[in-house]
XYZ file of C-alpha atoms in Angstrom:
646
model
C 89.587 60.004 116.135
C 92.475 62.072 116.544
C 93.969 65.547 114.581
C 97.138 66.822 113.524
C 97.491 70.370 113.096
C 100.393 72.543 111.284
C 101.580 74.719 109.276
C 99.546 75.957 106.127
C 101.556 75.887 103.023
C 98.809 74.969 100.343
C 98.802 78.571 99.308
C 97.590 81.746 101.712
C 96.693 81.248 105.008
C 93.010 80.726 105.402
C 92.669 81.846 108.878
C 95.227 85.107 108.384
C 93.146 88.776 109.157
C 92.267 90.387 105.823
C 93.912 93.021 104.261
C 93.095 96.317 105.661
C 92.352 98.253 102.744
C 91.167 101.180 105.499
C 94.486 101.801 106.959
C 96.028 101.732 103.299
C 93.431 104.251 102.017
C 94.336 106.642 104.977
C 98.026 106.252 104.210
C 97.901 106.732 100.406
C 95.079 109.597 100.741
C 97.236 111.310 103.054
C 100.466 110.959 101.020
C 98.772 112.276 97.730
C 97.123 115.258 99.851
C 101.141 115.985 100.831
C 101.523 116.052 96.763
C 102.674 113.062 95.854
C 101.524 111.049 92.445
C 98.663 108.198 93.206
C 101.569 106.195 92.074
C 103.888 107.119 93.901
C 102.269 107.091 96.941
C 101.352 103.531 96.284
C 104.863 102.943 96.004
C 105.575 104.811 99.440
C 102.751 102.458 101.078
C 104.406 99.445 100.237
C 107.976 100.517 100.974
C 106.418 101.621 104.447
C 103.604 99.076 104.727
C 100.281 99.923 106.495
C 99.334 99.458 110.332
C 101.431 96.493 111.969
C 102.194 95.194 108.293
C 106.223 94.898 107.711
C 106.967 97.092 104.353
C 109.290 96.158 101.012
C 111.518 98.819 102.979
C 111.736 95.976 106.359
C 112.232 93.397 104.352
C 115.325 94.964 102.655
C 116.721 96.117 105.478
C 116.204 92.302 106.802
C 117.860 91.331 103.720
C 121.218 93.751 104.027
C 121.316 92.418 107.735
C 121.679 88.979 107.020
C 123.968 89.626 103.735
C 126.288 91.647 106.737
C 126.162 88.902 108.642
C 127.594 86.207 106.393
C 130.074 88.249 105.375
C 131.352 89.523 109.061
C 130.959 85.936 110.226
C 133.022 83.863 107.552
C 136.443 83.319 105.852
C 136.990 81.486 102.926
C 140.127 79.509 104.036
C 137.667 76.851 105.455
C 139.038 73.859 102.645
C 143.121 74.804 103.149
C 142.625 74.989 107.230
C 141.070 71.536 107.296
C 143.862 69.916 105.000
C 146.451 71.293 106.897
C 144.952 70.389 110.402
C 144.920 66.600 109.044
C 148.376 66.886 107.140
C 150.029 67.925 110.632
C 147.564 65.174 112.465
C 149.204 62.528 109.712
C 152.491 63.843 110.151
C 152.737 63.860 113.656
C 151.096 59.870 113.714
C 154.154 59.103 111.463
C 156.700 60.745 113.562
C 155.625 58.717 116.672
C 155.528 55.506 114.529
C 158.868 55.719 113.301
C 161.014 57.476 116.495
C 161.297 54.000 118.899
C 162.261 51.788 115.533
C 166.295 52.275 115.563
C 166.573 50.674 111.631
C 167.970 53.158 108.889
C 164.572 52.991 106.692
C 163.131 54.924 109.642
C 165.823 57.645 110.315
C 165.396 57.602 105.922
C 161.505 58.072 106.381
C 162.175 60.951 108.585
C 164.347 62.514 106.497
C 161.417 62.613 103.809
C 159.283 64.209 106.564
C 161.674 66.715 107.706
C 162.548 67.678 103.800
C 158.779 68.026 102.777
C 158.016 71.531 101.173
C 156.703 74.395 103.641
C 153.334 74.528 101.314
C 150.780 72.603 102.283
C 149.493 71.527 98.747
C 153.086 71.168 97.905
C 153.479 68.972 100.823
C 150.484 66.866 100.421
C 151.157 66.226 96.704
C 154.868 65.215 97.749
C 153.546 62.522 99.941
C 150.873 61.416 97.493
C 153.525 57.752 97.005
C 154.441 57.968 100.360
C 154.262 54.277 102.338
C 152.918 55.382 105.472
C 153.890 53.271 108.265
C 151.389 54.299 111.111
C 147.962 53.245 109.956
C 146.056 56.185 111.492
C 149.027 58.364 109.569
C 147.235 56.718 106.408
C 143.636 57.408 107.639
C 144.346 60.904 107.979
C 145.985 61.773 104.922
C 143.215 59.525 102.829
C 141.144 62.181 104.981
C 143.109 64.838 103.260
C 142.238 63.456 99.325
C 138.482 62.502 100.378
C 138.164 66.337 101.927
C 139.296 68.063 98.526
C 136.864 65.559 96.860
C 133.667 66.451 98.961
C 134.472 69.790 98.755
C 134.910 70.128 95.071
C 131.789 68.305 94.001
C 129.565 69.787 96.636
C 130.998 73.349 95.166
C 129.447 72.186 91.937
C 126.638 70.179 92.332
C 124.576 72.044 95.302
C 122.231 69.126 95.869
C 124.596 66.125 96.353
C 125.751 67.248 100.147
C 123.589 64.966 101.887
C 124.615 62.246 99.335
C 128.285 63.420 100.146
C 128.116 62.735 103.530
C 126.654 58.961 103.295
C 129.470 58.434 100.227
C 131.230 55.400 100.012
C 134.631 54.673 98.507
C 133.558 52.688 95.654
C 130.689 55.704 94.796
C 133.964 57.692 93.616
C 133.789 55.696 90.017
C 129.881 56.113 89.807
C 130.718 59.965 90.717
C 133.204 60.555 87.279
C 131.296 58.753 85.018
C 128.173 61.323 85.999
C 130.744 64.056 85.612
C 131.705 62.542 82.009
C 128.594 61.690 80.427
C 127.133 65.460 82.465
C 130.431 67.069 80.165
C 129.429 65.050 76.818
C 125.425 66.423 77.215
C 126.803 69.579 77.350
C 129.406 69.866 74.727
C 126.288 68.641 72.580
C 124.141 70.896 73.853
C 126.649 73.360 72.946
C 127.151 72.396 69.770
C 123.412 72.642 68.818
C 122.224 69.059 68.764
C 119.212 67.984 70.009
C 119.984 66.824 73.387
C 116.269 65.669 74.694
C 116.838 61.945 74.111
C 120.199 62.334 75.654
C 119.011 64.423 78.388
C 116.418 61.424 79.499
C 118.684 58.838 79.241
C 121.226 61.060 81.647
C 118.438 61.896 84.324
C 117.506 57.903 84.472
C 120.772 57.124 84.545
C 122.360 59.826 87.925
C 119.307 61.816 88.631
C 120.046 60.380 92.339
C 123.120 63.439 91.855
C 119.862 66.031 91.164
C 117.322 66.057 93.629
C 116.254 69.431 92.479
C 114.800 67.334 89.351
C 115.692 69.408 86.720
C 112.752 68.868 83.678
C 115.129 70.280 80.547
C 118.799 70.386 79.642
C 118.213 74.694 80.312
C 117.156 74.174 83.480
C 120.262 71.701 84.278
C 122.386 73.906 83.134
C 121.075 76.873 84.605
C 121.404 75.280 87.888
C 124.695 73.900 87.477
C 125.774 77.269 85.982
C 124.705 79.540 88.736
C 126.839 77.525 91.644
C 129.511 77.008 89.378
C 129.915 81.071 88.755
C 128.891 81.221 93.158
C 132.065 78.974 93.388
C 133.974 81.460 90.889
C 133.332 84.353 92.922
C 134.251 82.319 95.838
C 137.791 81.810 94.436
C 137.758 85.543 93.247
C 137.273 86.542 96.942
C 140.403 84.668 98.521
C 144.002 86.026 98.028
C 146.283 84.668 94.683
C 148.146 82.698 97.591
C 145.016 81.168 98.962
C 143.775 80.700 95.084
C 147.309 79.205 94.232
C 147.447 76.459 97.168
C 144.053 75.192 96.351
C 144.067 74.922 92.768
C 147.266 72.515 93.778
C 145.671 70.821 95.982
C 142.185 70.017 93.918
C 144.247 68.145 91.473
C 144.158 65.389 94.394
C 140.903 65.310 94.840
C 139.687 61.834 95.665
C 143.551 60.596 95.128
C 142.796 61.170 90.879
C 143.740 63.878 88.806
C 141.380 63.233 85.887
C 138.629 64.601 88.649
C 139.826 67.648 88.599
C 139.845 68.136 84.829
C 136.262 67.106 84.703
C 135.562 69.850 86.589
C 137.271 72.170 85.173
C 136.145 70.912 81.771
C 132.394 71.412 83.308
C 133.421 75.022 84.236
C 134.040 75.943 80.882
C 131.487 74.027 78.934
C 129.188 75.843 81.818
C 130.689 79.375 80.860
C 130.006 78.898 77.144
C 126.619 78.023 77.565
C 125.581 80.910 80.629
C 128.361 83.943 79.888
C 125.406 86.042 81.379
C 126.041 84.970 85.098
C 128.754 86.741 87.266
C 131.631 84.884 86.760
C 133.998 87.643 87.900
C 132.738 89.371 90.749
C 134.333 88.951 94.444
C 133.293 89.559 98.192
C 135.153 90.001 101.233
C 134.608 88.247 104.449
C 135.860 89.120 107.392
C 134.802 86.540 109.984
C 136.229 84.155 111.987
C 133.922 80.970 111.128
C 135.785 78.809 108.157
C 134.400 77.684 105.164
C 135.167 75.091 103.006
C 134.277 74.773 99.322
C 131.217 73.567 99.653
C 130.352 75.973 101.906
C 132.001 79.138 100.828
C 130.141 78.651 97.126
C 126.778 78.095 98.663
C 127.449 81.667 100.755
C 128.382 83.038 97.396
C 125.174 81.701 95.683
C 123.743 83.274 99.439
C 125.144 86.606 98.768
C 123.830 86.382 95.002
C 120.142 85.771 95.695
C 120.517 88.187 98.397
C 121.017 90.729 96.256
C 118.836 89.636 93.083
C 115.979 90.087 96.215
C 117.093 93.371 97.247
C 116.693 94.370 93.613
C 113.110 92.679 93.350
C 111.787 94.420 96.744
C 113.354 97.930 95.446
C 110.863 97.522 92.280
C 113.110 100.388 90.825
C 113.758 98.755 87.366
C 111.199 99.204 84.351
C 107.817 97.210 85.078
C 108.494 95.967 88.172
C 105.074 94.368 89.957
C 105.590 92.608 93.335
C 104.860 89.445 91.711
C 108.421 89.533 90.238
C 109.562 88.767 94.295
C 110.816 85.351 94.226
C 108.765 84.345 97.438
C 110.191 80.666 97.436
C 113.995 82.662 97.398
C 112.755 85.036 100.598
C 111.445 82.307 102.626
C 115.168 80.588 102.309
C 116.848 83.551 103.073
C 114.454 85.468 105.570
C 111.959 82.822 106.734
C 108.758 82.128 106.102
C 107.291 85.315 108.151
C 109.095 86.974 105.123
C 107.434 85.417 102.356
C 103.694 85.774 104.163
C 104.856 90.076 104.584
C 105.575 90.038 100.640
C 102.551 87.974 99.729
C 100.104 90.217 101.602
C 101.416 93.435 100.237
C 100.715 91.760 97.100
C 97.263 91.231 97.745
C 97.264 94.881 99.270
C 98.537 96.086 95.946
C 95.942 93.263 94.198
C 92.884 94.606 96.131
C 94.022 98.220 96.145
C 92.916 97.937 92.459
C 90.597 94.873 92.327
C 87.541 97.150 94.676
C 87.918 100.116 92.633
C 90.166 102.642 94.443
C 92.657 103.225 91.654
C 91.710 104.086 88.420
C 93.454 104.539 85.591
C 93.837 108.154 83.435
C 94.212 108.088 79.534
C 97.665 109.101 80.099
C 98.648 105.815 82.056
C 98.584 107.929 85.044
C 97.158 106.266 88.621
C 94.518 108.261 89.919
C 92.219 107.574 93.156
C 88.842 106.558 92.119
C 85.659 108.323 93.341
C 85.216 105.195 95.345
C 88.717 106.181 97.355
C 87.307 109.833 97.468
C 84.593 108.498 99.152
C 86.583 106.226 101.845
C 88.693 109.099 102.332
C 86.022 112.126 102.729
C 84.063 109.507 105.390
C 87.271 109.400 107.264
C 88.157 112.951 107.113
C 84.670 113.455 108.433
C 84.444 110.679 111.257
C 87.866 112.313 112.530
C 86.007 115.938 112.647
C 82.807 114.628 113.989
C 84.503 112.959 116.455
C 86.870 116.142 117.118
C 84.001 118.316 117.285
C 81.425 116.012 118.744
C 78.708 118.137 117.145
C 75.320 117.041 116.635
C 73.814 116.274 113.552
C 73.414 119.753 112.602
C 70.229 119.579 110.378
C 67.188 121.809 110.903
C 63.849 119.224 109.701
C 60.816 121.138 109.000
C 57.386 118.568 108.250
C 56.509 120.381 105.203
C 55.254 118.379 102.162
C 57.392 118.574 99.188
C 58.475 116.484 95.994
C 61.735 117.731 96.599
C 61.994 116.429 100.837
C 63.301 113.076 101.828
C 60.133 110.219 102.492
C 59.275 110.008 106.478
C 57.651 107.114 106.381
C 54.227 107.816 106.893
C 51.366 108.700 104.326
C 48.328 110.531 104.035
C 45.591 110.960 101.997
C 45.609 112.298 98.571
C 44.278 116.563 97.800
C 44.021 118.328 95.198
C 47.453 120.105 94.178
C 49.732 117.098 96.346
C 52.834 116.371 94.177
C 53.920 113.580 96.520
C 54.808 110.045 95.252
C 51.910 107.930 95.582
C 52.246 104.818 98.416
C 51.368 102.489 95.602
C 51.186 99.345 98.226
C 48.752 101.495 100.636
C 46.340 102.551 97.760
C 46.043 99.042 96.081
C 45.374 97.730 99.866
C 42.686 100.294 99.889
C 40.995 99.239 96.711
C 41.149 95.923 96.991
C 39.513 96.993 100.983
C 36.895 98.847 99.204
C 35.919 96.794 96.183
C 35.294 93.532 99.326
C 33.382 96.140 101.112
C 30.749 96.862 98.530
C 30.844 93.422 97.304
C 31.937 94.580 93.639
C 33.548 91.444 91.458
C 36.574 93.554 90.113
C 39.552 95.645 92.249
C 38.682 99.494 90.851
C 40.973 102.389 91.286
C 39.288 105.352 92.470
C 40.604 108.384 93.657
C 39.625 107.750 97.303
C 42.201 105.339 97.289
C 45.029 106.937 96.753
C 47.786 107.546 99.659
C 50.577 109.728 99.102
C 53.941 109.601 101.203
C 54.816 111.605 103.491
C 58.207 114.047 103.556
C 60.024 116.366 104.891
C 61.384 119.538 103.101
C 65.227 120.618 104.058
C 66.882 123.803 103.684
C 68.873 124.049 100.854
C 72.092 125.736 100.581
C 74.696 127.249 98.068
C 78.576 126.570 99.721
C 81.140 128.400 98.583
C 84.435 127.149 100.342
C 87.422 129.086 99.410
C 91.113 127.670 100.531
C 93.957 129.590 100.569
C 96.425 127.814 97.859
C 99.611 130.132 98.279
C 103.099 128.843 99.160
C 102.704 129.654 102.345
C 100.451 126.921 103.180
C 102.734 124.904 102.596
C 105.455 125.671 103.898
C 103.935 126.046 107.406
C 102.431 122.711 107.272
C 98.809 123.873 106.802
C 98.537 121.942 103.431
C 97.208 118.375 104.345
C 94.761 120.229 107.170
C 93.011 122.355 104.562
C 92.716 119.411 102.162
C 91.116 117.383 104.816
C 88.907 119.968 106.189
C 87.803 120.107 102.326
C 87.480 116.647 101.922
C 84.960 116.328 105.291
C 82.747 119.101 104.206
C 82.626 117.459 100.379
C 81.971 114.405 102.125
C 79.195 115.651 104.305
C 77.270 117.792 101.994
C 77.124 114.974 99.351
C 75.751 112.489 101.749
C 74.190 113.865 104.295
C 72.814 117.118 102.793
C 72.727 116.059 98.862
C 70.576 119.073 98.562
C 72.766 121.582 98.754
C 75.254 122.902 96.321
C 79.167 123.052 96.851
C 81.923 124.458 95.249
C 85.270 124.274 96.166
C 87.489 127.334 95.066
C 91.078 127.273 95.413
C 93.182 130.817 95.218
C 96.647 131.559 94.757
C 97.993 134.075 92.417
C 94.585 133.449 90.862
C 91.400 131.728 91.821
C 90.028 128.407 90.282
C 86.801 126.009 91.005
C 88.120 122.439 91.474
C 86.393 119.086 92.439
C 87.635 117.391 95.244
C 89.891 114.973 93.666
C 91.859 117.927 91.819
C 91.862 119.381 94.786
C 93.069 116.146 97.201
C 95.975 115.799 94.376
C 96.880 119.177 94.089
C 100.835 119.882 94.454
C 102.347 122.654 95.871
C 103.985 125.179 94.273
C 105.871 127.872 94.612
C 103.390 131.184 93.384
C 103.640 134.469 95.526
C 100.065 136.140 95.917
C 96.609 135.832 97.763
C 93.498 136.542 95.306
C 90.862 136.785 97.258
C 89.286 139.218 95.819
C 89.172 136.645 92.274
C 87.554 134.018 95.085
C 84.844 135.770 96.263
C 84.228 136.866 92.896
C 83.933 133.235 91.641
C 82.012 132.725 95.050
C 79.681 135.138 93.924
C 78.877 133.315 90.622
C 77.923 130.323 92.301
C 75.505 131.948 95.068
C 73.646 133.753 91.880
C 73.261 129.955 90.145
C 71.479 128.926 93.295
C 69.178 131.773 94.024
C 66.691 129.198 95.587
C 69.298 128.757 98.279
C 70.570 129.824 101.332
C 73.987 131.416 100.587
C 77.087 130.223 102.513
C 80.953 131.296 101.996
C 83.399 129.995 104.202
C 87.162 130.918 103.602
C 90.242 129.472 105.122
C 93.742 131.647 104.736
C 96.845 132.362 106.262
C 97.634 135.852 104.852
C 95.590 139.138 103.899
C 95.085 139.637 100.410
C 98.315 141.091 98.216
C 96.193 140.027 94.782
C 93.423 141.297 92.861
C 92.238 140.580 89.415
C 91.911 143.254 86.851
C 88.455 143.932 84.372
C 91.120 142.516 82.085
C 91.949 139.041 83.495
C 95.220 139.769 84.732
C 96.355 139.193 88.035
C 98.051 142.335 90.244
C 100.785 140.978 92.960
C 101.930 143.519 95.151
C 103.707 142.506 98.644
C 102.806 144.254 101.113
C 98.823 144.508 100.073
C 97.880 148.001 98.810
C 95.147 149.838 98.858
C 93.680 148.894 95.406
C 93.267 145.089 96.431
C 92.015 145.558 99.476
C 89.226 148.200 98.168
C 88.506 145.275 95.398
C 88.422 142.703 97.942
C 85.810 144.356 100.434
C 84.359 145.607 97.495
C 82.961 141.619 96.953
C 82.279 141.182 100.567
C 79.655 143.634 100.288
C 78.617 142.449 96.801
C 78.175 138.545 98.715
C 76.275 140.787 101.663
C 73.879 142.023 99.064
C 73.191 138.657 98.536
C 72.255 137.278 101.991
C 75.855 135.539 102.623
C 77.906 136.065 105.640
C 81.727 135.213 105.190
C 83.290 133.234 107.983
C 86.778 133.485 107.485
C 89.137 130.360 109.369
C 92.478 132.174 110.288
C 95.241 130.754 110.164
C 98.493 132.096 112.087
C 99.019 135.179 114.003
C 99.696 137.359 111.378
C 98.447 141.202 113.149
C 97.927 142.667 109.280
C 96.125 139.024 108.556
C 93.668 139.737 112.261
C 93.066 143.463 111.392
C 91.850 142.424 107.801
C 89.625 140.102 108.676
C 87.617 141.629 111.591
C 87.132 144.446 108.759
C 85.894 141.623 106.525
C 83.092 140.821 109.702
C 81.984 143.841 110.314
C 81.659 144.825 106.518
C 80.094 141.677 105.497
C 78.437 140.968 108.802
C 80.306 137.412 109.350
C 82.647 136.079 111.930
C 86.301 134.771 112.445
C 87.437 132.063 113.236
C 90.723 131.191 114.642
C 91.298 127.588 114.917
C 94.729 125.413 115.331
C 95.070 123.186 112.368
C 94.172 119.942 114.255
C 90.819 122.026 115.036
C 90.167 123.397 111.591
C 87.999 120.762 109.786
C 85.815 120.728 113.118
C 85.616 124.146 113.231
C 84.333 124.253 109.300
C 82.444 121.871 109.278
C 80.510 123.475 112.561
C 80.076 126.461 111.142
C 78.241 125.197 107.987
C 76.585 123.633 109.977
C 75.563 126.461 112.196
C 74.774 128.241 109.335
C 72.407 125.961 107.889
C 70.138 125.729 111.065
C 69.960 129.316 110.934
């Protein structure tokens, strides 16, 4: 037996990779830790794409490339330099056929020649009773009539080139009475009537004219309508002159004037029924390449898609959804590598939302789902890990406990164990028991009974406090200290679910956040460091835990120039004065009272910022820590670490 193997068109590509949701995740976490929207950082993914797949923003650049290139490639003079080519071919055939014959009627015949008009339509419609004498004289200027023919029905009817090409003359009849019964359907359909019947009986009779097998009169004339507004524009584009010469000319077409006025009759019946298409626009090419009618509307009609595309892939209008991309359109224009780029980012987009990492607020609002927070925590922490390569970092002590995590083993039940029983282990040693003593019925007794084995942890109480002010941002520490946050969240709620953190964010005030608020926050503008309102709110959560070992970890860039008031009230003052930084120590020792150590992570090389916080150690008894930014969510996450095991 023997196999043929191709291309895949019945829809996607079974063997193509899957979408990598991971690489999308990191993109669109990282843009909405910058500050952008959820949606609008979905909207920057697919612009940009993700990994090594080709963005909306590649594929309209592709499409303004090849839009360039059809224009700086072409003229529209294609029709008029052919008929004048064959008119001086014809000419010239005539001259040589009459110069040896010495009778008057050929000095007469030259006369005519040498008197023809200098236009070329004027000149080929002067000639149109002409008795040529030199038979390929008559070939070429039966060239001339057949040319404007072709041309003007392949402007109009886009699918009839190939049937152009094979054309006989006797196929010119079978051509005008399509074009007359095509102008009668329409003229009824524009009247109103019910044009179904009509419509069938047209279809059976020249559908061999439509091989794009149009199903309803709309969808014949919508076809029809859009090359006949391409071929329009193309006439738009060329100069009056140019515009002039041909309109003269296409009354010859195919040696028969009453062609023409079909077409022109189909024009406007066409324009009636479609005023909505671009009947009046123009381009301008600049190229050397000509094109004829046929040619010159189809780049038109080129031009048009083109930019109906660009407008899809730029999903700037009012419920766009990149299923509005015409993907048959892009594979014409750009290939089919185009159309498999757009399809994928549509099932980027699809899955983005079919697994759950976009939700949606009650304001309509995108938001990343705790699913995404998830993704994007394990990532932030797989990049520290792997920055720090620390070890686990958990101290395991083999107390029992109801509250420790099962070991795996089990022991025997005492008096006072709150364990969970091994309920597979203590039927086993029933059942074992009841055989032993020969007794007909399995018993519980409290011999039986296993309990499982675990291990207590040490709990902790996290306080980690991030420096909010403008000055994060602007010296690029913003995305850093939302990733270090986001590796610690992630961490602490899978690793040590024990423990208790709370994220605190301070600016010109403090506030406790989760860690989506926090991954979302924007930016803003707000002069002041309260860190004397973030210990305080530090302080609250170390007395909720009291079971717990205390832990408050604070990243910043400046010294304090904020404190809050007994009132509520924030107090800016730049530089710092005394008053806020007597409140702020004033809560390091209140946290020192309470076991905790502050660890401050400095950021900069501000001297004011490094005097502060060595007064903060030695107050408080902690330690700083000066890290780079690519070194801060290691250097966090190690010292929670670090303090835990301690």
């Amino acid at each position: 037996m023997s196999y043929r193997y191709g291309p895949w068109h019945d829809g996607p590509d079974p063997l193509a990779p899957p979408v990598d949701l991971r690489a999308a995740l990191e993109a669109l976490g990282r843009d909405v830790m910058e500050g952008a929207s959820p949606r609008a950082a979905l909207q920057e993914l697919l612009r940009r794409g993700a990994g090594d797949q080709a963005g909306l923003d590649d594929l309209t650049r592709r499409l303004w490339e090849r839009r360039s290139r059809i224009q700086r490639r072409h003229r529209l003079d294609g029709t008029l330099t052919e008929v004048k080519r064959l008119l001086e071919q014809a000419l010239a055939a005539e001259r040589t056929e009459l110069f040896p014959d010495p009778a008057d009627d050929a000095r007469f015949r030259e006369a005519q020649l040498d008197a023809l008009p200098s236009g070329t339509a004027a000149a080929v419609r002067e000639l149109a009773n002409y008795d040529w004498r030199s038979p390929a004289a008559r070939e070429a200027y039966e060239q001339i009539r057949e040319k404007l023919g072709k041309d003007l029905v392949e402007s109009r009817f886009q699918g009839m080139k190939q049937a152009l090409r094979e054309m006989q003359p006797q196929d010119t009849e079978r051509i005008r009475e399509m074009m007359a019964d095509l102008n009668a359907l329409l003229l009824a359909h524009l009247r109103g009537e019910d044009t179904d019947e009509r419509f069938d009986q047209f279809m059976r009779d020249h559908g061999e004219f439509f091989p794009e097998n149009p199903r309803t009169v709309q969808e014949l004339v919508d076809a029809l309508a859009a090359r006949a507004a391409a071929a329009q524009r193309m006439m738009n584009s060329m100069s009056a002159q140019q515009r002039q010469e041909l309109g003269e000319l296409m009354a010859g077409a195919f040696g028969d004037p009453r062609f023409a006025d079909q077409v022109a009759t189909l024009d406007a019946n066409l324009r009636a029924l479609r005023p909505d298409e671009d009947w009046t626009s123009s381009a301008r090419f600049r190229g050397q390449d000509p094109l004829g009618l046929g040619e010159g509307a189809q780049a038109m009609a080129d031009l048009a898609e083109l930019d109906a595309l660009a407008e899809q892939l730029g999903q700037s209008y009012p419920g766009a959804r990149l299923e509005d991309i015409d993907l048959e359109a892009l594979n014409r224009q750009l290939g089919d590598e185009a159309g498999v780029d757009a399809r994928r980012l549509s099932e980027l987009e699809r899955e983005l939302r079919r697994q759950g990492l976009l939700d949606r607020a009650p304001d309509g609002s995108l938001t990343l789902s705790p699913k995404a927070m998830r993704r994007l925590g394990e990532a932030a922490l797989a990049e520290v890990v792997g920055s720090a390569r620390a070890n686990r970092g958990e101290r395991d002590t083999a107390n029992a406990g109801a509250s420790g995590e099962l070991t795996g083993s089990t022991r025997a039940w005492t008096f006072g164990a709150t364990e969970p029983w091994d309920v597979a282990r203590t039927v086993r040693n029933a059942v074992l028991r009841t055989l032993s003593v020969g007794e007909g019925s399995v018993r519980l007794d409290v011999t039986d009974v296993e309990v499982s084995e675990t291990e207590q942890r040490a709990r902790a109480a996290v306080a980690l406090c991030v420096d909010t002010s403008w000055s994060m941002v602007q010296d690029g520490r913003w995305v850093p200290m939302k990733r270090t946050a986001l590796a610690l969240h992630h961490l602490v709620s899978t690793r040590f679910r024990a423990d208790e953190l709370q994220l605190i964010t301070f600016g010109r005030h403090a506030a406790t956040v989760d860690i989506a608020e926090l991954t979302a926050l924007e930016g803003t503008w707000e002069q002041g460091t309260n860190l004397h309102h973030a210990l305080l709110l530090a302080g609250r959560h170390l007395r909720r835990n009291p079971d717990a070992h205390p832990v408050v970890l604070v990243v910043t860039d400046g010294e304090p120039t904020a404190h809050l008031d007994p009132d509520g009230e924030a107090v800016f003052h730049y530089p710092t004065t005394e008053d806020t930084l007597r409140r702020t120590l004033a809560e390091v020792d209140s946290l020192a009272r309470l076991g905790a150590s502050v660890t401050v992570f400095m950021l900069g090389e501000d001297p004011k910022l490094a005097a502060f916080v060595d007064l903060v150690a030695k107050r408080g008894g902690g330690r700083v820590v000066a890290p780079d930014l690519d070194g801060l969510g290691s250097a966090v996450v190690s010292d929670y670490l670090r303090t835990r095991r301690r």
